[in-house]
XYZ file of C-alpha atoms in Angstrom:
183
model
C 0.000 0.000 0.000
C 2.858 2.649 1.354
C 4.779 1.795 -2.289
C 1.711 2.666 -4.574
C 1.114 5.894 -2.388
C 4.550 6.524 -3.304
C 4.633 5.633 -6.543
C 1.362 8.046 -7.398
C 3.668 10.780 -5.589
C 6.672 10.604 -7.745
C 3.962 10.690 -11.082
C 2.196 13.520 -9.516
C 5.510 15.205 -8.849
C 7.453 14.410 -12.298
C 3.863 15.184 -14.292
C 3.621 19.071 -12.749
C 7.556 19.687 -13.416
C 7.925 17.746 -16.927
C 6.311 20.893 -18.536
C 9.295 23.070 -18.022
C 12.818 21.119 -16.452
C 13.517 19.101 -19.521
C 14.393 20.418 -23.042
C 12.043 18.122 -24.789
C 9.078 19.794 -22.844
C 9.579 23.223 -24.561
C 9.332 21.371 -27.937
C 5.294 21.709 -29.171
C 4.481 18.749 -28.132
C 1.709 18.456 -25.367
C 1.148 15.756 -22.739
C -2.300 14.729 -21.891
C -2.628 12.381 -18.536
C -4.543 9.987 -18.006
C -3.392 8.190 -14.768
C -3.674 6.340 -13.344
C -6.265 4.436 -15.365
C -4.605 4.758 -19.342
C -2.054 6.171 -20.559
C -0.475 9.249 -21.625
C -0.955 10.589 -25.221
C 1.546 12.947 -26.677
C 0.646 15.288 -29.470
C 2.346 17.364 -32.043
C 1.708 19.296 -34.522
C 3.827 19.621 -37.902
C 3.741 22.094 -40.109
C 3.346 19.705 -42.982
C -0.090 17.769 -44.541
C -0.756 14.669 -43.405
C 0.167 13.161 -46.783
C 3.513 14.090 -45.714
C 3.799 13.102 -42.168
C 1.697 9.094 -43.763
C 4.898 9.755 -45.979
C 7.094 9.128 -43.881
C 5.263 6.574 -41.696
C 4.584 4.299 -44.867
C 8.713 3.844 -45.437
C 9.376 1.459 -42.906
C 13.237 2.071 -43.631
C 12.598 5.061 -42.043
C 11.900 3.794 -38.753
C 15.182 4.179 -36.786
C 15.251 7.856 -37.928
C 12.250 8.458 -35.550
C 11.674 5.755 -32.978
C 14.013 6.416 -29.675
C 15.912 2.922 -29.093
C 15.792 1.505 -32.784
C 18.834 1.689 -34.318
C 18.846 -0.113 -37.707
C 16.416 -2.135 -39.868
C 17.363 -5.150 -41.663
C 14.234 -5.661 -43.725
C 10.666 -4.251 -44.349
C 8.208 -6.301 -45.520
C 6.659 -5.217 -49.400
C 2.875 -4.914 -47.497
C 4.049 -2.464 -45.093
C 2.073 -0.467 -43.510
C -0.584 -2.927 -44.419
C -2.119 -4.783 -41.296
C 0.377 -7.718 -40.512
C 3.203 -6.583 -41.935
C 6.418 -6.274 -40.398
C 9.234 -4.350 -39.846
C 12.884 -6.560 -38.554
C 15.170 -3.977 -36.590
C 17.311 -4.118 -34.243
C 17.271 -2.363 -31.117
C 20.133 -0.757 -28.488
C 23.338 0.533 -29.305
C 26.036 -1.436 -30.712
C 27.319 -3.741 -30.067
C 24.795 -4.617 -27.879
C 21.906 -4.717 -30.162
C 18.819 -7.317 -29.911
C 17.091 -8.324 -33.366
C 13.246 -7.467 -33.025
C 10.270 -7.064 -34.741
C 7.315 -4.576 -35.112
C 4.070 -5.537 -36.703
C 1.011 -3.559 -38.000
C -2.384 -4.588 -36.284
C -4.579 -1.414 -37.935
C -3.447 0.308 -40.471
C -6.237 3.413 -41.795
C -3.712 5.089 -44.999
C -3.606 9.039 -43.651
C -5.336 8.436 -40.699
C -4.263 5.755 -38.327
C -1.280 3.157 -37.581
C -1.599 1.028 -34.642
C 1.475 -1.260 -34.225
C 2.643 -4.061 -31.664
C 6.264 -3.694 -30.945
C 8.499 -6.065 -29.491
C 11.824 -4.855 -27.098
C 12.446 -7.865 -25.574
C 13.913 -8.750 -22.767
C 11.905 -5.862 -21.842
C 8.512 -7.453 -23.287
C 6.075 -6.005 -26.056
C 4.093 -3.081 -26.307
C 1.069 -1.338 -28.158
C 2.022 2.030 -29.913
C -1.307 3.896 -31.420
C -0.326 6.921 -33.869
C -3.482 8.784 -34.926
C -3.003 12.130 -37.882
C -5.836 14.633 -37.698
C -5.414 17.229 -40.878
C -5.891 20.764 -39.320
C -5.721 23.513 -42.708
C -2.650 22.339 -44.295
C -0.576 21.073 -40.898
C -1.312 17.792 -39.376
C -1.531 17.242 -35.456
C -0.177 13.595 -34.427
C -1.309 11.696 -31.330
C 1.001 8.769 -30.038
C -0.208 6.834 -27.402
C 2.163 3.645 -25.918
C 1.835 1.030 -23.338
C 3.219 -2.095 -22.350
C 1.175 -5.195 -22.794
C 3.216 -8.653 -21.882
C 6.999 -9.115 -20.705
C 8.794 -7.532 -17.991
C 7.756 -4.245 -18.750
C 4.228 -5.044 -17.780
C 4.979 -5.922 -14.484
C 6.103 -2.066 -13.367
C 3.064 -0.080 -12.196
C 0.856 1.811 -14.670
C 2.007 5.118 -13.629
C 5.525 4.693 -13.659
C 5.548 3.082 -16.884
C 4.150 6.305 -18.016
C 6.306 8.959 -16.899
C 9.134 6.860 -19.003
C 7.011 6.692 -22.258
C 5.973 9.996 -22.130
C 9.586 11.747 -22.967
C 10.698 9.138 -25.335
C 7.489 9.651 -27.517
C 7.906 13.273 -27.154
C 10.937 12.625 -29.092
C 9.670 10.344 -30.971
C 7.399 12.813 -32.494
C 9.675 15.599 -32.581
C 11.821 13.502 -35.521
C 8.767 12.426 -37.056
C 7.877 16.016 -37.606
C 11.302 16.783 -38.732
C 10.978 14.300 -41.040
C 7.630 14.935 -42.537
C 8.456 19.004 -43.056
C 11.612 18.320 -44.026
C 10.011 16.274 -47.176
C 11.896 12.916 -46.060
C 10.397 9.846 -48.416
């Protein structure tokens, strides 16, 4: 009981200062909690259409350039992003790198890519990226959480408040990416 009381401390505590003691937090992303029930969504918006930012979601080669923790791919399947596809990276930093894979389980072309990643030893996790067109810039939502393996096994919470920055700069390549014209 005393550990989850401090647990929902340290979240309370690292949510109210994350908006200002980290340089990621003065990018334009935006946090929105959900604790202790869900999890946190990050959003972004790019100054690019959503054509653009699908662009660059659609080349699975691009991958490492914007996922925190992948570091090379070693094949993409023809399908991708097509629901079952797969993506065969590796993750870590050489030369300690584990081979992995991340497959598509929804895949809506502009609109929506929901993907099951694998990290093991640290388990598997669902990663939900959702493009909403506003004028000609696109705001992207990414939403993460662990679902089997290790990982699951840490509190809700805490998971969280360790997604939350990586995402954040997760989205912050994707968006250089996309208004940069990357394809």
């Amino acid at each position: 009981m005393r550990a989850s009381r401090w647990i929902r401390a340290l979240v309370s505590r690292l949510s109210r200062y994350s908006r200002g003691w980290l340089p990621w937090s003065r990018a334009a992303a935006r946090f929105v909690p959900t604790y202790p029930s869900g999890v946190v969504t990050v959003r972004r918006d790019v100054n690019a259409p959503t054509s653009a930012v699908w662009a660059v979601l659609a080349d699975g080669w691009l991958y490492p350039t914007w996922v925190v923790g992948a570091s090379r791919m070693r094949a993409v399947d023809a399908t991708w992003p097509g629901v079952g596809a797969q993506l065969h990276h590796s993750v870590g930093v050489w030369p300690v790198l584990i081979n992995d894979t991340t497959t598509v389980v929804a895949s809506v072309p502009t609109r929506e890519l929901v993907l099951r990643v694998r990290g093991w030893p640290l388990g598997e996790g669902d990663v939900r990226l959702t493009l909403t067109e506003h004028g000609g810039s696109c705001q992207v939502e990414m939403a993460e959480d662990a679902v089997s393996g290790p990982g699951k096994v840490v509190p809700g919470p805490a998971r969280q408040v360790a997604i939350a920055p990586r995402n954040t700069e997760c989205l912050l390549r994707l968006a250089y990416l996309a208004e940069g014209g990357a394809r």
